[in-house]
Coordinates of C-alpha atoms in Angstrom, one line a residue:
M13 CA -3.0 -25.7 4.3
R14 CA -0.3 -26.1 6.9
D15 CA 0.5 -22.4 7.0
L16 CA -3.0 -21.2 8.1
P17 CA -5.9 -23.6 8.5
V18 CA -8.6 -21.2 7.3
L19 CA -6.9 -21.0 3.9
S20 CA -7.4 -24.7 3.3
G21 CA -11.1 -24.4 3.9
L22 CA -11.5 -21.3 1.8
L23 CA -9.6 -22.8 -1.2
D24 CA -11.7 -26.0 -1.0
Q25 CA -15.0 -24.2 -1.0
G26 CA -15.2 -23.9 -4.7
P27 CA -15.7 -20.9 -7.0
L28 CA -19.5 -20.8 -6.7
A29 CA -19.2 -19.4 -3.2
L30 CA -17.4 -16.3 -4.5
P31 CA -18.5 -13.4 -6.6
G32 CA -18.5 -14.3 -10.3
G33 CA -18.5 -18.0 -9.5
T34 CA -20.5 -18.9 -12.6
L35 CA -18.1 -17.2 -15.1
P36 CA -16.0 -19.9 -16.8
W37 CA -13.0 -17.7 -17.4
L38 CA -12.8 -16.5 -13.8
S39 CA -13.5 -20.0 -12.4
R40 CA -10.6 -21.4 -14.5
R41 CA -8.2 -18.7 -13.3
R42 CA -9.3 -19.2 -9.7
A43 CA -8.7 -23.0 -9.9
E44 CA -5.3 -22.5 -11.4
A45 CA -4.3 -19.9 -8.9
A46 CA -5.4 -22.1 -6.0
E47 CA -3.2 -24.9 -7.2
R48 CA -0.2 -22.6 -7.4
F49 CA -0.8 -21.4 -3.9
R50 CA -1.2 -24.9 -2.6
A51 CA 2.2 -25.7 -4.2
H52 CA 4.0 -22.8 -2.5
G53 CA 2.1 -21.9 0.6
L54 CA 2.8 -18.6 2.4
P55 CA 6.1 -16.8 1.5
N56 CA 8.7 -17.2 4.2
R57 CA 12.1 -15.9 5.1
R58 CA 14.0 -18.4 3.0
L59 CA 12.9 -16.4 0.0
E60 CA 15.1 -13.4 -0.8
A61 CA 12.2 -10.9 -1.2
W62 CA 10.9 -12.0 2.2
K63 CA 14.2 -12.2 4.1
Y64 CA 13.2 -9.5 6.6
T65 CA 9.5 -10.3 7.1
D66 CA 8.4 -13.5 8.8
L67 CA 4.8 -13.8 7.7
P68 CA 4.2 -17.4 8.9
R69 CA 5.4 -16.5 12.3
A70 CA 3.2 -13.4 12.5
L71 CA 0.1 -15.6 11.6
K72 CA 1.0 -18.5 13.9
D73 CA -1.9 -19.4 16.3
R74 CA -4.2 -16.8 14.7
E75 CA -7.6 -17.8 13.6
Y76 CA -9.7 -16.0 10.9
L77 CA -13.2 -16.4 9.5
P78 CA -14.0 -15.6 5.8
A79 CA -15.6 -12.2 5.4
Q80 CA -19.3 -12.4 5.4
R81 CA -22.0 -9.9 4.6
Q82 CA -23.6 -8.6 7.8
E83 CA -26.4 -6.4 8.8
P84 CA -25.6 -2.7 8.4
V85 CA -22.9 -1.7 10.9
S86 CA -23.5 0.9 13.5
L87 CA -21.7 3.6 11.7
D88 CA -23.5 6.9 11.0
A89 CA -20.9 8.2 8.5
V90 CA -17.5 7.5 7.1
P91 CA -14.8 9.6 9.0
A92 CA -13.8 12.5 6.8
L93 CA -10.3 13.0 5.6
I94 CA -10.5 16.6 4.6
A95 CA -13.4 19.2 4.8
E96 CA -13.9 19.0 1.1
A97 CA -16.2 16.1 0.2
P98 CA -14.8 13.6 -2.4
L99 CA -16.4 13.5 -5.8
A100 CA -17.3 9.9 -5.2
R101 CA -16.6 7.2 -2.6
L102 CA -16.7 3.4 -2.4
V103 CA -16.7 2.1 1.2
F104 CA -15.9 -1.5 2.2
V105 CA -16.3 -2.9 5.7
D106 CA -14.1 -5.9 6.5
G107 CA -13.6 -6.3 2.8
L108 CA -17.2 -6.2 1.6
Y109 CA -18.9 -3.3 -0.2
R110 CA -21.4 -1.2 1.7
A111 CA -23.7 0.7 -0.7
E112 CA -25.4 2.6 2.2
L113 CA -22.0 4.3 3.1
S114 CA -20.9 4.9 -0.5
A115 CA -21.6 7.7 -3.0
T116 CA -21.2 7.5 -6.7
A117 CA -23.9 9.9 -8.1
G118 CA -21.6 12.8 -8.9
L119 CA -19.4 11.1 -11.6
P120 CA -19.1 12.7 -15.0
E121 CA -19.7 10.8 -18.3
G122 CA -16.9 8.5 -19.2
V123 CA -16.1 7.4 -15.6
R124 CA -17.2 4.0 -14.3
L125 CA -16.9 3.4 -10.6
L126 CA -18.4 0.2 -9.0
S127 CA -17.4 -2.6 -6.7
L128 CA -15.8 -5.7 -8.2
A129 CA -18.6 -7.9 -7.0
Q130 CA -21.1 -5.7 -8.7
A131 CA -19.1 -5.7 -12.0
L132 CA -18.7 -9.5 -11.9
E133 CA -22.5 -9.9 -11.4
R134 CA -23.8 -7.2 -13.8
E135 CA -21.1 -6.4 -16.3
P136 CA -18.5 -9.2 -16.4
A137 CA -17.4 -8.1 -19.9
L138 CA -15.9 -5.0 -18.4
L139 CA -13.4 -7.2 -16.5
E140 CA -12.6 -10.1 -18.8
G141 CA -9.2 -9.4 -20.4
R142 CA -8.5 -6.7 -17.9
L143 CA -8.6 -8.4 -14.5
G144 CA -5.3 -10.0 -13.9
A145 CA -3.7 -8.6 -17.0
L146 CA -0.9 -6.9 -15.0
T147 CA -0.2 -9.6 -12.4
E148 CA 1.9 -11.8 -14.7
G149 CA -0.1 -15.0 -14.4
D150 CA -1.0 -14.3 -10.8
G151 CA 2.5 -14.9 -9.6
G152 CA 3.3 -17.8 -12.0
D153 CA 5.6 -20.4 -10.4
D154 CA 7.4 -17.9 -8.3
P155 CA 7.0 -18.8 -4.6
Q156 CA 7.9 -15.2 -3.7
Q157 CA 4.6 -14.1 -5.4
S158 CA 2.3 -16.7 -3.8
L159 CA 0.1 -14.0 -2.3
L160 CA -0.8 -13.0 -5.8
A161 CA -2.0 -16.5 -6.4
L162 CA -3.9 -16.5 -3.1
N163 CA -5.7 -13.3 -4.0
A164 CA -6.6 -14.6 -7.5
A165 CA -8.0 -17.7 -6.0
L166 CA -10.1 -15.9 -3.4
L167 CA -10.7 -12.4 -4.6
D168 CA -14.1 -11.3 -3.3
D169 CA -14.7 -7.6 -3.7
G170 CA -12.9 -4.3 -4.4
L171 CA -12.9 -1.2 -6.5
V172 CA -13.2 -0.9 -10.2
L173 CA -12.4 2.5 -11.7
L174 CA -12.5 2.8 -15.5
V175 CA -11.9 6.3 -17.1
E176 CA -12.3 6.7 -20.8
P177 CA -9.7 8.4 -22.9
G178 CA -9.4 12.2 -22.5
V179 CA -11.7 12.4 -19.5
V180 CA -10.4 14.5 -16.6
V181 CA -12.1 13.5 -13.3
P182 CA -12.8 16.9 -11.6
G183 CA -12.5 15.7 -8.0
R184 CA -11.0 13.1 -5.7
I185 CA -12.3 9.5 -5.7
E186 CA -12.0 7.7 -2.3
L187 CA -11.6 4.1 -1.6
V188 CA -12.3 3.6 2.1
Q189 CA -11.6 0.2 3.7
L190 CA -12.9 0.0 7.3
G191 CA -11.9 -2.9 9.5
G192 CA -12.0 -4.2 13.1
L193 CA -15.8 -4.1 13.3
S194 CA -16.6 -7.8 13.0
E195 CA -17.0 -10.0 16.2
R196 CA -14.2 -12.2 15.2
P197 CA -11.1 -11.6 13.0
V198 CA -11.8 -12.1 9.3
F199 CA -9.7 -12.8 6.2
H200 CA -10.4 -11.1 2.9
C201 CA -8.8 -10.7 -0.5
P202 CA -9.7 -7.3 -2.1
R203 CA -8.9 -6.9 -5.8
H204 CA -8.8 -3.3 -7.1
L205 CA -8.6 -2.4 -10.8
V206 CA -7.8 1.1 -12.1
V207 CA -7.7 1.7 -15.8
L208 CA -7.2 5.2 -17.3
G209 CA -7.4 5.7 -21.0
A210 CA -5.1 7.9 -23.1
G211 CA -5.0 11.4 -21.8
A212 CA -7.3 10.7 -18.8
R213 CA -6.6 12.2 -15.4
A214 CA -7.8 11.2 -11.9
T215 CA -6.9 11.3 -8.2
L216 CA -7.5 8.3 -6.0
V217 CA -7.4 8.5 -2.2
E218 CA -7.2 5.0 -0.6
R219 CA -7.8 4.8 3.1
I220 CA -7.4 1.7 5.3
Q221 CA -8.7 2.4 8.8
G222 CA -9.3 0.3 11.8
L223 CA -12.4 1.4 13.8
G224 CA -12.6 -1.6 16.2
P225 CA -10.4 -3.9 18.2
T226 CA -10.7 -7.0 15.9
G227 CA -7.5 -7.8 14.0
S228 CA -8.3 -8.8 10.4
L229 CA -6.0 -10.3 7.7
A230 CA -6.2 -8.6 4.3
N231 CA -4.4 -9.7 1.2
A232 CA -5.1 -7.0 -1.3
V233 CA -4.0 -6.6 -4.9
T234 CA -4.3 -3.5 -7.0
E235 CA -3.8 -3.3 -10.8
I236 CA -3.1 0.2 -12.3
D237 CA -3.1 0.5 -16.1
L238 CA -2.3 4.0 -17.4
G239 CA -2.7 4.7 -21.1
A240 CA -0.6 7.1 -23.2
G241 CA -0.5 10.6 -21.6
A242 CA -2.7 9.5 -18.7
S243 CA -2.1 10.8 -15.2
L244 CA -3.0 9.3 -11.8
V245 CA -2.3 10.8 -8.3
H246 CA -2.7 8.0 -5.7
L247 CA -2.6 8.5 -2.0
R248 CA -2.6 5.4 0.3
L249 CA -3.2 6.1 4.0
Q250 CA -2.8 2.9 6.1
E251 CA -4.2 3.2 9.6
A252 CA -5.3 -0.4 10.2
G253 CA -6.0 -1.5 13.8
A254 CA -3.2 -2.5 16.2
E255 CA -3.9 -6.3 15.7
A256 CA -4.4 -6.2 12.0
V257 CA -2.2 -7.8 9.3
E258 CA -2.2 -5.8 6.1
L259 CA -0.7 -7.3 3.0
A260 CA -0.9 -5.4 -0.3
T261 CA 0.5 -5.9 -3.8
T262 CA 0.3 -3.2 -6.4
R263 CA 1.1 -3.8 -10.1
G264 CA 1.2 -1.0 -12.6
S265 CA 2.0 -0.2 -16.2
L266 CA 2.7 3.2 -17.7
A267 CA 2.4 3.8 -21.4
A268 CA 4.1 6.7 -23.3
D269 CA 4.1 10.0 -21.5
A270 CA 1.9 8.6 -18.7
R271 CA 2.5 9.8 -15.1
Y272 CA 1.9 8.1 -11.8
E273 CA 2.3 9.9 -8.6
G274 CA 2.0 7.6 -5.6
F275 CA 2.4 8.4 -1.9
S276 CA 1.8 6.1 1.1
L277 CA 1.7 6.9 4.8
T278 CA 2.0 3.8 7.0
L279 CA 0.9 4.2 10.6
G280 CA -1.2 1.1 11.5
A281 CA -1.2 -2.7 11.7
A282 CA 0.8 -5.1 13.8
L283 CA 2.4 -6.3 10.5
S284 CA 2.1 -4.6 7.1
R285 CA 3.8 -5.2 3.8
H286 CA 3.2 -3.2 0.6
E287 CA 4.9 -4.5 -2.5
L288 CA 4.9 -2.4 -5.6
L289 CA 6.0 -3.2 -9.1
F290 CA 5.6 -0.7 -11.9
A291 CA 6.7 -1.1 -15.5
L292 CA 7.5 1.9 -17.7
V293 CA 6.6 0.6 -21.1
G294 CA 6.3 3.8 -23.1
E295 CA 8.8 6.6 -23.8
G296 CA 8.3 9.7 -21.7
A297 CA 6.6 7.8 -18.9
H298 CA 7.4 9.1 -15.4
I299 CA 6.7 7.7 -11.9
A300 CA 7.1 9.4 -8.5
L301 CA 6.9 6.8 -5.8
N302 CA 7.2 8.3 -2.3
G303 CA 6.1 7.5 1.2
A304 CA 6.6 7.8 5.0
Y305 CA 6.2 5.4 7.9
L306 CA 5.8 5.9 11.6
L307 CA 5.9 2.8 13.7
R308 CA 6.1 2.1 17.5
G309 CA 5.7 -0.7 19.9
T310 CA 6.5 -4.0 18.1
Q311 CA 5.0 -2.9 14.8
H312 CA 6.6 -4.3 11.6
G313 CA 6.2 -2.4 8.3
D314 CA 7.7 -3.6 5.0
T315 CA 7.9 -1.6 1.8
T316 CA 9.2 -3.4 -1.2
T317 CA 9.4 -1.7 -4.6
R318 CA 10.5 -2.5 -8.1
I319 CA 10.5 0.0 -11.0
E320 CA 11.3 -1.5 -14.4
H321 CA 12.5 0.8 -17.2
R322 CA 11.8 -1.1 -20.3
V323 CA 12.1 1.5 -23.0
P324 CA 14.2 4.6 -23.6
N325 CA 13.6 8.1 -22.1
T326 CA 11.7 7.2 -19.0
S327 CA 12.2 8.6 -15.5
A328 CA 11.6 7.7 -11.8
S329 CA 12.0 9.3 -8.5
E330 CA 11.5 7.4 -5.2
T331 CA 11.9 8.7 -1.6
Y332 CA 10.8 6.9 1.6
K333 CA 11.3 8.4 5.0
G334 CA 10.4 7.0 8.4
A335 CA 10.6 7.3 12.2
L336 CA 10.7 4.2 14.4
D337 CA 10.2 4.2 18.2
D338 CA 10.3 1.5 20.9
A339 CA 11.0 -2.0 19.3
A340 CA 9.4 -1.2 16.0
R341 CA 11.0 -2.6 12.8
A342 CA 10.8 -1.3 9.2
V343 CA 11.9 -2.9 6.0
F344 CA 12.7 -1.0 2.8
Q345 CA 13.7 -3.0 -0.3
G346 CA 13.9 -0.9 -3.5
M347 CA 15.0 -2.0 -6.9
I348 CA 15.4 0.1 -10.1
L349 CA 15.8 -2.1 -13.1
V350 CA 17.1 -0.6 -16.4
E351 CA 16.8 -3.0 -19.3
R352 CA 19.3 -3.0 -22.2
D353 CA 17.2 -0.9 -24.6
A354 CA 16.2 1.6 -22.0
Q355 CA 18.8 4.3 -22.8
K356 CA 18.4 7.9 -21.4
T357 CA 16.8 6.5 -18.2
D358 CA 16.8 8.8 -15.1
G359 CA 16.1 6.8 -11.9
R360 CA 16.7 8.0 -8.4
M361 CA 15.9 6.3 -5.0
L362 CA 16.4 7.3 -1.4
N363 CA 15.5 5.8 2.0
K364 CA 16.1 7.7 5.2
T365 CA 15.0 6.6 8.7
L366 CA 15.2 8.1 12.2
L367 CA 15.7 5.7 15.0
L368 CA 14.1 7.1 18.1
S369 CA 15.0 4.1 20.3
D370 CA 18.0 1.9 20.6
K371 CA 15.7 -1.1 20.1
A372 CA 14.2 0.1 16.9
E373 CA 15.5 -1.4 13.6
I374 CA 15.5 -0.7 9.9
D375 CA 16.6 -3.1 7.2
S376 CA 17.3 -1.0 4.1
K377 CA 18.3 -2.6 0.8
P378 CA 18.2 -0.1 -2.2
E379 CA 19.4 -1.7 -5.5
L380 CA 20.2 -0.7 -9.0
E381 CA 20.3 -3.3 -11.8
I382 CA 21.4 -1.5 -15.0
Y383 CA 21.9 -3.1 -18.5
A384 CA 22.0 0.2 -20.5
D385 CA 25.0 2.4 -20.7
D386 CA 23.5 5.9 -21.2
V387 CA 21.6 6.5 -18.0
Q388 CA 21.5 8.6 -14.8
C389 CA 20.7 6.5 -11.8
A390 CA 21.5 6.9 -8.1
H391 CA 20.4 5.3 -4.8
G392 CA 21.1 5.8 -1.2
A393 CA 20.0 4.9 2.4
T394 CA 20.7 6.5 5.8
A395 CA 19.6 5.6 9.3
G396 CA 20.4 7.3 12.6
E397 CA 19.4 9.3 15.5
I398 CA 18.1 12.9 15.6
D399 CA 21.0 15.4 14.8
A400 CA 22.4 16.5 18.2
D401 CA 23.5 19.9 16.8
A402 CA 20.0 20.7 15.4
L403 CA 18.5 19.6 18.7
F404 CA 20.9 21.9 20.7
Y405 CA 20.1 24.8 18.4
L406 CA 16.4 24.6 18.9
R407 CA 16.7 24.2 22.7
S408 CA 18.9 27.3 22.7
R409 CA 16.0 29.1 21.2
G410 CA 13.7 28.3 24.1
L411 CA 12.1 25.0 23.1
D412 CA 12.2 22.1 25.6
G413 CA 13.7 18.8 24.6
R414 CA 10.3 17.2 23.6
Q415 CA 9.2 20.2 21.6
A416 CA 12.6 20.4 19.7
R417 CA 12.6 16.7 19.0
A418 CA 9.0 16.7 17.7
L419 CA 9.7 19.7 15.5
L420 CA 12.7 18.0 13.9
I421 CA 10.9 14.8 13.2
E422 CA 7.9 16.6 11.7
A423 CA 10.2 18.6 9.4
F424 CA 12.0 15.5 8.4
L425 CA 8.8 13.7 7.4
A426 CA 7.2 16.8 5.9
E427 CA 9.8 16.8 3.1
A428 CA 8.3 13.5 1.9
I429 CA 4.7 14.5 2.4
E430 CA 5.2 17.8 0.5
T431 CA 6.2 15.8 -2.7
L432 CA 2.4 15.3 -3.2
S433 CA 1.2 17.7 -5.8
D434 CA -2.3 17.8 -4.3
E435 CA -1.6 20.3 -1.5
A436 CA -4.9 19.9 0.2
L437 CA -3.8 16.4 1.2
H438 CA -0.8 17.8 3.1
V439 CA -2.9 19.0 6.0
P440 CA -4.5 15.6 7.0
L441 CA -1.2 13.8 6.5
L442 CA 0.7 16.3 8.7
A443 CA -2.1 16.1 11.3
R444 CA -1.5 12.3 11.5
V445 CA 2.2 12.9 12.0
R446 CA 1.6 15.4 14.8
A447 CA -0.8 13.1 16.5
W448 CA 1.8 10.3 16.4
L449 CA 4.4 12.6 17.8
Q450 CA 2.1 13.8 20.5
V451 CA 1.8 10.2 21.8
A452 CA 5.6 9.8 21.6
S453 CA 6.0 13.1 23.5
E454 CA 3.6 12.0 26.3
K455 CA 5.4 8.7 26.6
Q456 CA 8.7 10.4 26.9
Q457 CA 7.3 12.8 29.5
G458 CA 6.0 9.9 31.5
A459 CA 9.3 8.1 31.3
S460 CA 11.2 11.2 32.5
G461 CA 8.9 11.7 35.5
G462 CA 7.4 14.8 34.1
E463 CA 10.7 16.7 33.8
A464 CA 10.5 19.1 30.8
G465 CA 13.5 19.0 28.6
R466 CA 14.6 15.4 29.1

């Protein structure tokens, strides 16, 4: 493969080297997906959806090894997110499941939680017909979706969460992905599957955290299928290592009266892209898709979303806010599609970004594509510096320049974080924001020679 040499070797190794390699239905899908990826290669800037993110350039001259099972890592415990322990947790290190770090004993009846590799080995019937059902032929012949095909060809492990109809999961389930601990950079393709039956409810906390200096390449795909009246709260906290490349694609389907509440906080990785496509296929379905991003140095963070209203009486709200320092670059591409029969749709989208440096950059492209005539839809985007009047007001009340600036940025981002209905998650997210601002404040103090108020 001309784009990245390691991919050619991985695609040629054959399905037997991967989990579920003896399953005919999975081997067939993998072979077909590998051919599609070979035909298209990595997505590049000539494609509209990738206009602002140059993936081939980011991967140029990088070398990766396939993820391999190692001896237990020297890690006593998984870093806690909040004081309250999760109900259950699956932990993956450099893409591979680690049972000794995981905990699944506290699950109620009607909830299945296991790794993808386990399910393919022990209970493949759970996955046949479900795995890949929402990825539209693993990208089909669309070169913009070639990462879906790459994941389908090489999927190795991931989370499987199946909740039976009517079951309410009484606590948070954590998906923890730890990276940077291998001796050399690794490449892995996680595939996560979340299926909630009618009326089921759950909270999923997904954490991507770099604990070492090694920069891995992850190409993850998540499928989320919510039955009628089901509800999922989904937090995604991305704190990958400074050299990591994090690529993620999420596909979701909401049946009648289903609710999906998603929030992502992006802090890590040299380059990250999270692409989300949700289809509202049942009347009364509602999605809240929100997030925040804080980037510095030369980090590049891309959020690309598409919400499809396919039937009448559905609603969506989407707000992403960010702060960019140094020469960081962010991308926001948002699309709300309202199909012809989707009358009474209510869809709203907003992107706001603070530029803390004259070298920082945001490419914002919110779009509406509406074919129905009885709808309420709106979108907007703003980018700029901190409000000078607000800064002056706070300084007139006794705060120095760095304190006033940090307070305004925190308040700006807190509006997005507070959209999360699980209030216990506000504390760790705001703590991350404050830690990021503390580093920015220290840099500013150093640049000003220690003069308070600069």
